PDB file of C-alpha atoms in Angstrom:
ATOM      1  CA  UNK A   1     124.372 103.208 135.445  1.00  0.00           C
ATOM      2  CA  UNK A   2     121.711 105.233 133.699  1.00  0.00           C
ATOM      3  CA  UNK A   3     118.847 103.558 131.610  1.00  0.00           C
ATOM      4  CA  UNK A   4     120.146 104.883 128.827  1.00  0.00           C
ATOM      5  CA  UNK A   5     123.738 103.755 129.271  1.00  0.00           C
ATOM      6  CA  UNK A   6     121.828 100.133 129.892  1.00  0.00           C
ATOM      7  CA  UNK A   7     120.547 100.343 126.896  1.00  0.00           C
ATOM      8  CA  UNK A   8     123.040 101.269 124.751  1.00  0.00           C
ATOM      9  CA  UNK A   9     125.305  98.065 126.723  1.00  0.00           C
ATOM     10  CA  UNK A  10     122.191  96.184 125.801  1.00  0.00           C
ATOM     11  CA  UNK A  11     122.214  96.866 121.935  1.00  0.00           C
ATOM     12  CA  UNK A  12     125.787  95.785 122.141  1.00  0.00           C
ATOM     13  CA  UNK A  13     125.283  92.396 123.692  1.00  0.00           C
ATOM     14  CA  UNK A  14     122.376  92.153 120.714  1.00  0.00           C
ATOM     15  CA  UNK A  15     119.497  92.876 122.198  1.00  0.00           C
ATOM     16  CA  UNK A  16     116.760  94.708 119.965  1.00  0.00           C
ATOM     17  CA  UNK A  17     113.537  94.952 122.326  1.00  0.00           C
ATOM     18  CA  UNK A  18     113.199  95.144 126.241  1.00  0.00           C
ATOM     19  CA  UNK A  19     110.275  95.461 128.165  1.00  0.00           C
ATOM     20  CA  UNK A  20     109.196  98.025 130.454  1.00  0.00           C
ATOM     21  CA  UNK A  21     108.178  95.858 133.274  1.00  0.00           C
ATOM     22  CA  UNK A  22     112.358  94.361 132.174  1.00  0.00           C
ATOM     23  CA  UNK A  23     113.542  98.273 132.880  1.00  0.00           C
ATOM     24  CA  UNK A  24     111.445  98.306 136.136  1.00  0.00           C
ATOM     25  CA  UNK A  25     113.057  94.961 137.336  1.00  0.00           C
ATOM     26  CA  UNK A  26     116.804  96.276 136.957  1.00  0.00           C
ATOM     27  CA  UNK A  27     115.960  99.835 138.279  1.00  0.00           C
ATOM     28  CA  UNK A  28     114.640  99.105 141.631  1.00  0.00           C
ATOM     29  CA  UNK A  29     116.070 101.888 142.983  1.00  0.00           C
ATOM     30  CA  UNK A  30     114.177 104.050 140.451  1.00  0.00           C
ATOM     31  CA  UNK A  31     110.432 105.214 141.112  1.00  0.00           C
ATOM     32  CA  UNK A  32     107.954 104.175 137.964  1.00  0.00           C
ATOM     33  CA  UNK A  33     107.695 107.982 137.271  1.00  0.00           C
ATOM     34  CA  UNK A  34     111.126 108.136 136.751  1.00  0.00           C
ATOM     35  CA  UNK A  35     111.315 105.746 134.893  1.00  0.00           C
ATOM     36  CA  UNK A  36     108.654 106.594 132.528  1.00  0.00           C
ATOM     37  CA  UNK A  37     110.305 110.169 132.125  1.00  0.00           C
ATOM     38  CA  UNK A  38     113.576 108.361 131.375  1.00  0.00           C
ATOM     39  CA  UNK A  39     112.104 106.139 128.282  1.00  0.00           C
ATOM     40  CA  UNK A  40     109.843 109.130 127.141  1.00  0.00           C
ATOM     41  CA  UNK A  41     112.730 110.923 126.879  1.00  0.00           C
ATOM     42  CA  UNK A  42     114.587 108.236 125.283  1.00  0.00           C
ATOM     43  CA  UNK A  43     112.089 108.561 122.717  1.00  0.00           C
ATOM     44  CA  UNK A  44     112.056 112.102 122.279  1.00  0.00           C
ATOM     45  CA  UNK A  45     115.829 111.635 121.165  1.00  0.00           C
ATOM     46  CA  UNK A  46     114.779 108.837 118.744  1.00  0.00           C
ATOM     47  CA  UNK A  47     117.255 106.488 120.988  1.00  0.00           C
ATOM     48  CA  UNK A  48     114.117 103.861 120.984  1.00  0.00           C
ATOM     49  CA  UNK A  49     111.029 103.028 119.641  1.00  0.00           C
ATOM     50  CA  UNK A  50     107.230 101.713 121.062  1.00  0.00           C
ATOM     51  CA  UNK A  51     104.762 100.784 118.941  1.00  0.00           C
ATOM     52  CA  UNK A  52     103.131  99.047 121.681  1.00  0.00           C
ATOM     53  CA  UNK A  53     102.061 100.182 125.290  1.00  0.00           C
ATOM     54  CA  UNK A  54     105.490  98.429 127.329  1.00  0.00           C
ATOM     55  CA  UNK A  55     107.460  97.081 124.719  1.00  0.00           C
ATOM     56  CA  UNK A  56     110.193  99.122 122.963  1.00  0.00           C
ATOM     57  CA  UNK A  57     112.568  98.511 119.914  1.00  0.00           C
ATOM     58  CA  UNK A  58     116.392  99.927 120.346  1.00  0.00           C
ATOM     59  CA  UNK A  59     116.371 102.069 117.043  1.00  0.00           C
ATOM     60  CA  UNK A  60     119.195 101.177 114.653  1.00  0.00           C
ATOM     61  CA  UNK A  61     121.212 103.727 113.198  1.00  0.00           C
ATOM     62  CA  UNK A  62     119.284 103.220 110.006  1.00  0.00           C
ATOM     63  CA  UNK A  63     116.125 104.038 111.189  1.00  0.00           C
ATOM     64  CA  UNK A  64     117.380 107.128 113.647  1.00  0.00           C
ATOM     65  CA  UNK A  65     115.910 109.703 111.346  1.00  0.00           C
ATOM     66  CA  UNK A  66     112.625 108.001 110.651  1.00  0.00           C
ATOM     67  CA  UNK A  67     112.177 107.708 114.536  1.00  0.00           C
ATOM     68  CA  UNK A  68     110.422 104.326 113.906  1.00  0.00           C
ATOM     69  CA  UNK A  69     111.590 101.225 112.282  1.00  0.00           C
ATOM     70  CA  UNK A  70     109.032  98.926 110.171  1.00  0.00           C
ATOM     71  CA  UNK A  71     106.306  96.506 111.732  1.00  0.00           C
ATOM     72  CA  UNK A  72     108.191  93.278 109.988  1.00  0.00           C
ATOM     73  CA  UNK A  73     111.398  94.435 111.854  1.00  0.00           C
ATOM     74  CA  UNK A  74     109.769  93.569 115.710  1.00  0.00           C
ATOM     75  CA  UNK A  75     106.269  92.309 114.758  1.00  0.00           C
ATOM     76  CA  UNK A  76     107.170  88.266 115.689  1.00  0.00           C
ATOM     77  CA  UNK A  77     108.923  89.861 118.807  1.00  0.00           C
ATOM     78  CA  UNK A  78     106.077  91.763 119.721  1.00  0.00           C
ATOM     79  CA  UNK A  79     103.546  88.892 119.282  1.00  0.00           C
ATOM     80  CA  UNK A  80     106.088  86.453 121.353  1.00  0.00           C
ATOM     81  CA  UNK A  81     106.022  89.192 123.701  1.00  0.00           C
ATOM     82  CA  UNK A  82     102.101  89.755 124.079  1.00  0.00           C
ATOM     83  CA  UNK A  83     101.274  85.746 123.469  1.00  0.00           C
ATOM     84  CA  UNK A  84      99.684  86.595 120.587  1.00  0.00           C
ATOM     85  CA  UNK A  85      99.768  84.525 117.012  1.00  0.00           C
ATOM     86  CA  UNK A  86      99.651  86.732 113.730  1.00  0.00           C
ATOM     87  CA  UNK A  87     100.566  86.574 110.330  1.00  0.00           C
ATOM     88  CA  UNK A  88     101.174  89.664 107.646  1.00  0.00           C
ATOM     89  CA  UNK A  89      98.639  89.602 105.282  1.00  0.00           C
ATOM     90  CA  UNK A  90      97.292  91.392 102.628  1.00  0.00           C
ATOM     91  CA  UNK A  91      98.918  93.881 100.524  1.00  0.00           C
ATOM     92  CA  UNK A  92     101.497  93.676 102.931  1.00  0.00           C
ATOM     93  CA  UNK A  93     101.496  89.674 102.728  1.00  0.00           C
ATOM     94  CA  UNK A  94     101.439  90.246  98.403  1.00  0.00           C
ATOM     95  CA  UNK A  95     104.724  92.304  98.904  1.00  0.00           C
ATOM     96  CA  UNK A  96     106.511  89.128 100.350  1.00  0.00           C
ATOM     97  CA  UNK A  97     104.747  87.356  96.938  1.00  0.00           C
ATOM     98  CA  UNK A  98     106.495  90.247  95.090  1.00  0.00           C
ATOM     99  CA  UNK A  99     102.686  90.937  93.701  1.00  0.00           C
ATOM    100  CA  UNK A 100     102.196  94.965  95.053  1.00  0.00           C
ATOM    101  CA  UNK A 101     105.259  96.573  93.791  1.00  0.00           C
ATOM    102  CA  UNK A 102     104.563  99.511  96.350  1.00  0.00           C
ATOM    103  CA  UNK A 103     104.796  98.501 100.097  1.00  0.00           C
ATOM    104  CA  UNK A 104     101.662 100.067 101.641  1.00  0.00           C
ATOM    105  CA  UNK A 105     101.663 103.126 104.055  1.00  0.00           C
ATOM    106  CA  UNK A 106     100.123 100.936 106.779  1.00  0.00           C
ATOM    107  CA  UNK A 107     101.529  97.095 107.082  1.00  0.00           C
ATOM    108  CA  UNK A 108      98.281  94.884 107.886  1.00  0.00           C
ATOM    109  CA  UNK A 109      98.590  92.072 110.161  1.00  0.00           C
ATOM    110  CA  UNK A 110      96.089  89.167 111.255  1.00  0.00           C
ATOM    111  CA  UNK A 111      95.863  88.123 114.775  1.00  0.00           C
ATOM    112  CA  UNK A 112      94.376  85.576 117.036  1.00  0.00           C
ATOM    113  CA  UNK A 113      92.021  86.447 119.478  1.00  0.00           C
ATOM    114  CA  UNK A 114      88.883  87.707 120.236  1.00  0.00           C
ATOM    115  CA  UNK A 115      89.225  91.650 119.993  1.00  0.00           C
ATOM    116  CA  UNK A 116      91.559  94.082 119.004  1.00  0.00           C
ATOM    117  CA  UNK A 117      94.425  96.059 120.526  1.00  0.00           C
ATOM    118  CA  UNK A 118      95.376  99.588 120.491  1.00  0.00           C
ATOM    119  CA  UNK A 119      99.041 100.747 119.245  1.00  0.00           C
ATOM    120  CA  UNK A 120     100.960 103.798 120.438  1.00  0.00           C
ATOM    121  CA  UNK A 121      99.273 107.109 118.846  1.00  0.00           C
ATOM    122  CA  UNK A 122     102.939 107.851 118.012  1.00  0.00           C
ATOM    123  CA  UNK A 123     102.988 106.195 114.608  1.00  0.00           C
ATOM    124  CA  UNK A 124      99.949 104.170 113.095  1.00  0.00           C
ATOM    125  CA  UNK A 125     101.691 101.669 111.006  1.00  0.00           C
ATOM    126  CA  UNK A 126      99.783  98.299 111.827  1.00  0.00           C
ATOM    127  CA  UNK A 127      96.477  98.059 111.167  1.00  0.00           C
ATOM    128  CA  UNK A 128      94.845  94.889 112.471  1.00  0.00           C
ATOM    129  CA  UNK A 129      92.670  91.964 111.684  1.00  0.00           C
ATOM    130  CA  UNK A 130      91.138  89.474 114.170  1.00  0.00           C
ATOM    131  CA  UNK A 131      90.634  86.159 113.473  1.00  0.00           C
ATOM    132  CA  UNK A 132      89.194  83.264 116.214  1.00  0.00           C
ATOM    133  CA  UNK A 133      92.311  81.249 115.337  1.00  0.00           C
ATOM    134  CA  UNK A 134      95.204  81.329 112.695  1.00  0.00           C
ATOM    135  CA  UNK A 135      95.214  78.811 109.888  1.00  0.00           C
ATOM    136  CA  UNK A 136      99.079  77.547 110.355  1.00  0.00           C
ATOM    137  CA  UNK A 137      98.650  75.323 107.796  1.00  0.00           C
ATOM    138  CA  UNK A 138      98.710  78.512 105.349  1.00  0.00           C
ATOM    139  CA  UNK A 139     101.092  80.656 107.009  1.00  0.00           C
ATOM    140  CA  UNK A 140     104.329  80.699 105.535  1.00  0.00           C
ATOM    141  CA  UNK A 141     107.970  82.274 107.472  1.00  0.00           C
ATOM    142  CA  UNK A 142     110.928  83.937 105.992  1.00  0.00           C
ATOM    143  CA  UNK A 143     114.008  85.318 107.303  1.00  0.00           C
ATOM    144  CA  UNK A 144     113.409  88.899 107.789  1.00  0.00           C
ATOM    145  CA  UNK A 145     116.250  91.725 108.486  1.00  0.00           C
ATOM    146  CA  UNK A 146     115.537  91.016 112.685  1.00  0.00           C
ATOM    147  CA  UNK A 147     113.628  87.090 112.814  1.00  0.00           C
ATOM    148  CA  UNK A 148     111.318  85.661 111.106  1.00  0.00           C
ATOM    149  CA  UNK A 149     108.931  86.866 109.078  1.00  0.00           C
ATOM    150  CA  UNK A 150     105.119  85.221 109.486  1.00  0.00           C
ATOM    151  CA  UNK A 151     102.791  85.550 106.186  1.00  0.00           C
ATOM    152  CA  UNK A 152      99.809  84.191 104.264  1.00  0.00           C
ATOM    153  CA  UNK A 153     100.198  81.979 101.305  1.00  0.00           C
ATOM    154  CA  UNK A 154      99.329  82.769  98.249  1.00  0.00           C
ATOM    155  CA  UNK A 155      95.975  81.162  98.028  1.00  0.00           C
ATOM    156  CA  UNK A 156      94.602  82.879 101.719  1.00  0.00           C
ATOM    157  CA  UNK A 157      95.987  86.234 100.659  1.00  0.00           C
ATOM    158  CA  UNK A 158      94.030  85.983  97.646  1.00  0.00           C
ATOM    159  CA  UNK A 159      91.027  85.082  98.805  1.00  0.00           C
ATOM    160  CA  UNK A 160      91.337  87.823 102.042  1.00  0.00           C
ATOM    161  CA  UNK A 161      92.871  90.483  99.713  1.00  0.00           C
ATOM    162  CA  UNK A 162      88.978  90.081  98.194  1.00  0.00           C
ATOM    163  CA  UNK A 163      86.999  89.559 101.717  1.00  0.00           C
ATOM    164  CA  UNK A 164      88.359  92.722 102.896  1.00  0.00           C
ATOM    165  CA  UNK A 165      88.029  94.604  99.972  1.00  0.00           C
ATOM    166  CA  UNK A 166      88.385  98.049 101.912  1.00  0.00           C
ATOM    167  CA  UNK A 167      91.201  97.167 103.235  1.00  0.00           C
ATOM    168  CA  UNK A 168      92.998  96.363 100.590  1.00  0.00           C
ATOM    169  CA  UNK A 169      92.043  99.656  98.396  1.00  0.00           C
ATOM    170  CA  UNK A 170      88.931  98.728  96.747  1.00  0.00           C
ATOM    171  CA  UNK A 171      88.489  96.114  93.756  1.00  0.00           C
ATOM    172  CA  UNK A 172      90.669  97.340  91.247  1.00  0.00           C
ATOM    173  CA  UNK A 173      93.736  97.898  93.477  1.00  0.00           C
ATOM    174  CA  UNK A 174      92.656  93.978  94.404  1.00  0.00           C
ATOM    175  CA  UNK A 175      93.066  92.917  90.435  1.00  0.00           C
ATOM    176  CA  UNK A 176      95.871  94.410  89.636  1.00  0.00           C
ATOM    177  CA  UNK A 177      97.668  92.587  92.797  1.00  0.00           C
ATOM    178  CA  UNK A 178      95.618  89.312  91.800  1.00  0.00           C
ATOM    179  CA  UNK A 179      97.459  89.803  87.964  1.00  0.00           C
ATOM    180  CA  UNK A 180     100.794  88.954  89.533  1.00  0.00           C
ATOM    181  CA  UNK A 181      99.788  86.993  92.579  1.00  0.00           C
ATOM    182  CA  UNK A 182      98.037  84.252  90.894  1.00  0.00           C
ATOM    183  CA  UNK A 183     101.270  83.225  89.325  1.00  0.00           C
ATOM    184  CA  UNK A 184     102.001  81.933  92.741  1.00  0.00           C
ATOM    185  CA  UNK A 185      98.839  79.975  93.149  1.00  0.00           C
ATOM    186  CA  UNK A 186      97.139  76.905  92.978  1.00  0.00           C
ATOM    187  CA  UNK A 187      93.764  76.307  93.932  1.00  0.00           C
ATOM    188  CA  UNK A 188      93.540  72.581  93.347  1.00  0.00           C
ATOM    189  CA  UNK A 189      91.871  70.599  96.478  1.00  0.00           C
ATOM    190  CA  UNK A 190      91.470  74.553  98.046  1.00  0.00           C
ATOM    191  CA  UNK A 191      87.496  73.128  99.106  1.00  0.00           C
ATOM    192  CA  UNK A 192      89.389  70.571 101.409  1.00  0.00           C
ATOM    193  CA  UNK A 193      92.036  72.822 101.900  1.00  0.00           C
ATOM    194  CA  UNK A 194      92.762  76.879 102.117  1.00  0.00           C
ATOM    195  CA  UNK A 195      88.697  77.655 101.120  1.00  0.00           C
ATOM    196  CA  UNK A 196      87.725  75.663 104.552  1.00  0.00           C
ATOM    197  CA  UNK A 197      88.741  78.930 106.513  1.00  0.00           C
ATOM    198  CA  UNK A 198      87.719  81.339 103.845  1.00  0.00           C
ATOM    199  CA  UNK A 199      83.740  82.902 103.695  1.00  0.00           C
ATOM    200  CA  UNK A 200      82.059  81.325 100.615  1.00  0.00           C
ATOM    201  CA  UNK A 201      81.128  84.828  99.324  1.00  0.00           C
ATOM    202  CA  UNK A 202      84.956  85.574  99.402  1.00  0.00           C
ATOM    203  CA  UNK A 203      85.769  82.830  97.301  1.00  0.00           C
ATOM    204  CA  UNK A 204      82.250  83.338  94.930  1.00  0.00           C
ATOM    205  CA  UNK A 205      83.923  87.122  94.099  1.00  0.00           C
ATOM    206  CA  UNK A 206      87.781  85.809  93.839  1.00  0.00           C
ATOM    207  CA  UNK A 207      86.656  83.449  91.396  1.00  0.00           C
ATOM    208  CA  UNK A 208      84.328  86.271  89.404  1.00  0.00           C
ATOM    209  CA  UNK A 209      87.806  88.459  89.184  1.00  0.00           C
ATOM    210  CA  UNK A 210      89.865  85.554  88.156  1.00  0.00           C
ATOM    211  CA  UNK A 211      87.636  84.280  85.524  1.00  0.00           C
ATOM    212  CA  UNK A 212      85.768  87.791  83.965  1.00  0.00           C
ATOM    213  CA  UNK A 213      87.894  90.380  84.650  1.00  0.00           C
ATOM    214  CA  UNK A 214      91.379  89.162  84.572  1.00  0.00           C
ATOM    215  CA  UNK A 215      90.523  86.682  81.891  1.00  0.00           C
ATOM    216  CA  UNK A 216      92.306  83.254  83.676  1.00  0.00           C
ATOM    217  CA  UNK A 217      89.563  80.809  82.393  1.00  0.00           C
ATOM    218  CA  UNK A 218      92.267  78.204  83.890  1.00  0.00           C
ATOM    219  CA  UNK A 219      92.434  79.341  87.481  1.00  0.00           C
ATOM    220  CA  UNK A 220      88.992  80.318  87.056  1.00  0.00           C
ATOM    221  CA  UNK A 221      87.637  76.836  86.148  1.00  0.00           C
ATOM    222  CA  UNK A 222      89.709  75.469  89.134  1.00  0.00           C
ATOM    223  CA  UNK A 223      87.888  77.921  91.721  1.00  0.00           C
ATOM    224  CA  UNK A 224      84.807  77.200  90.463  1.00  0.00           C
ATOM    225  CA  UNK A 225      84.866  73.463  91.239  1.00  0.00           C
ATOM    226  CA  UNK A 226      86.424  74.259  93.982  1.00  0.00           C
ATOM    227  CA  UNK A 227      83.968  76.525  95.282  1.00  0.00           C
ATOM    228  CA  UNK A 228      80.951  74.578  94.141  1.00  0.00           C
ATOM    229  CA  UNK A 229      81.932  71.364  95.826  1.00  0.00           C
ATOM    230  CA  UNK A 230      81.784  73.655  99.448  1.00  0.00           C
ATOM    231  CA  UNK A 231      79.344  76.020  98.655  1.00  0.00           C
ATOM    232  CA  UNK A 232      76.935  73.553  96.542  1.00  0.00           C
ATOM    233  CA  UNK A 233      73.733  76.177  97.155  1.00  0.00           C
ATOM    234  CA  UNK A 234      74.988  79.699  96.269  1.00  0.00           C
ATOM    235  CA  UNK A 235      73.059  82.496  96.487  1.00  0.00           C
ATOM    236  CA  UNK A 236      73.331  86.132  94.584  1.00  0.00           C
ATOM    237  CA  UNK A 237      75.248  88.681  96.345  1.00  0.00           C
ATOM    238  CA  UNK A 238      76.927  91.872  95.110  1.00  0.00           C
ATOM    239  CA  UNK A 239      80.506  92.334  93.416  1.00  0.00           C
ATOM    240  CA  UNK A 240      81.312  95.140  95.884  1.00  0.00           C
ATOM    241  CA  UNK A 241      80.202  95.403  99.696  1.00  0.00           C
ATOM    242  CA  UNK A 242      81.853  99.058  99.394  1.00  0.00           C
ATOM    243  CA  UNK A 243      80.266 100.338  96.051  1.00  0.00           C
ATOM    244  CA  UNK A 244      77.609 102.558  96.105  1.00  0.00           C
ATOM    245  CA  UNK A 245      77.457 101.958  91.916  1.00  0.00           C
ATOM    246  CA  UNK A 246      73.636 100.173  90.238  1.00  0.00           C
ATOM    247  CA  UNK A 247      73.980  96.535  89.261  1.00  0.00           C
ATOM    248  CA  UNK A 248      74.765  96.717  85.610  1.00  0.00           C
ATOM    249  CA  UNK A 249      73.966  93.117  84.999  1.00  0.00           C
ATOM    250  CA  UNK A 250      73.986  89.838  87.039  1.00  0.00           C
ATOM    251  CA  UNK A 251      76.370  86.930  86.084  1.00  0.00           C
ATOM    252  CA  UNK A 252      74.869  83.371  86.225  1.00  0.00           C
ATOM    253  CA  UNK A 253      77.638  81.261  86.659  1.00  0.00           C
ATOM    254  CA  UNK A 254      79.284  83.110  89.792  1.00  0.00           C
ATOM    255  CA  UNK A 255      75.899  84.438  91.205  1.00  0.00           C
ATOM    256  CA  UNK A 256      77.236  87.785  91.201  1.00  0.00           C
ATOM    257  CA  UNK A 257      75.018  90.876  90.690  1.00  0.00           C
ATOM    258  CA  UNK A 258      77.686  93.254  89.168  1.00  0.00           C
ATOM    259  CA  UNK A 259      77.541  96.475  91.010  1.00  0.00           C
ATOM    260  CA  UNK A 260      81.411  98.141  90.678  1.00  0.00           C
ATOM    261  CA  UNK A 261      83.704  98.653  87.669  1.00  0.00           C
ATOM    262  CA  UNK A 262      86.936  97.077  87.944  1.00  0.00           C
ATOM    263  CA  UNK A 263      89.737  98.159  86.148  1.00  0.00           C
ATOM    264  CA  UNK A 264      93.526  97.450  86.603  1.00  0.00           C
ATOM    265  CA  UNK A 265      95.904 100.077  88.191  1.00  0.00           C
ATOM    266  CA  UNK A 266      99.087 100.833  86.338  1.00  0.00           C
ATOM    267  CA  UNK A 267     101.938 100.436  88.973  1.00  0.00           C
TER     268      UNK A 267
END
């Protein structure tokens, strides 16, 4: 039996990932550089997928002409796989939320640990976020079209979507997902609660957006208590970490010297 023929046996038992070290264990016979020229060429004919150094994904039919299939479809495999915990996050985590109405090129995805790994140069479609340890209480799971799917709430990915403003394609991109997303939250008890593993400046420019730009004096009002009651000596920092615009003015009750124009995408 080839590896291929194993393979294709294996996606009819079920099976969606293997291993290589699982290839090497069944192939005995089979020197590593054989078996490496077997799975590269497996690739090649878009048979399987690896978005990781060692770990592969059988490609469904669906995903054949793509040649990849999307980080949600193996990600909790992957992380199983590797020992790793994670969560989607982000615009990717505001797609679940049904808040970015266009699924980002790049999926982003927090995980645990204390520095970064590097994904096959085949396809960049993860990029990644390290934290020291993931917040379970405000990760959320759904069914996803291959397991589960691992997420932030709707509170963490609003304050994060604003912490890594970069990331998440500068301020105004950030509003206009806010506009939707914040339907979804509620910030009550968040200083004893979701703002405990957020930075204070985070939460000091989420509650600026909510309140003066987007105009949700509500939400607003609830952030700032929030905030106030864990951050009770604020300091003045800038809108934008990213913006290379002058302060245009300085706003008293958020401590925020105003350095970036913020206007609302159309999607």
């Amino acid at each position: 039996m080839s590896i291929a023929e194993w393979i294709e046996i294996s996606e009819l038992k079920g099976a969606r990932y293997f291993s290589y070290g699982e290839v090497c264990s069944i192939f005995q016979n089979l020197s590593r550089q054989v078996i490496k020229n077997s799975l590269f060429r497996l690739r090649k004919e878009l048979k399987i997928y690896s978005p990781y150094r060692e770990f592969y994904v059988i490609l469904p039919t669906q995903y054949r002409l793509r040649g990849a299939v999307p980080p949600m479809f193996y990600m909790s495999e992957l992380m199983k796989n590797l020992g790793r915990k994670h969560y989607f996050s982000l615009l990717s985590a505001s797609v679940l939320w049904g808040a970015a109405h266009q699924r980002p090129q790049i999926d982003t995805v927090t995980i645990e640990g204390t520095g970064l790994f590097t994904a096959s140069k085949q396809k960049r479609d993860v990029e990644w976020i390290v934290r020291a340890s993931i917040p379970e209480k405000f990760v959320l799971t759904k069914p996803g079209e291959d397991g589960d799917i691992r997420y932030s709430n709707a509170e963490l990915t609003a304050v994060e979507l604003v912490q890594y403003e970069q990331k998440s394609g500068g301020l105004s991109q950030v509003a206009t997902v806010l506009r939707e997303l914040l339907e979804h939250t509620d910030f009550a008890h968040a200083s004893e609660g979701v703002f405990k593993v957020c930075k204070d400046t985070a939460i000091q420019r989420l509650g600026y957006i909510v309140e003066r730009v987007l105009g949700e004096e509500r939400q607003g009002e609830v952030i700032y208590h929030e905030w106030t009651r864990c951050c009770p000596a604020p300091h003045f920092i800038k809108l934008s970490t990213r913006s290379s615009e002058a302060v245009s003015h300085r706003d008293e009750r958020w401590k925020v010297d105003v350095n970036a124009t913020i206007e609302e995408d159309d999607q």
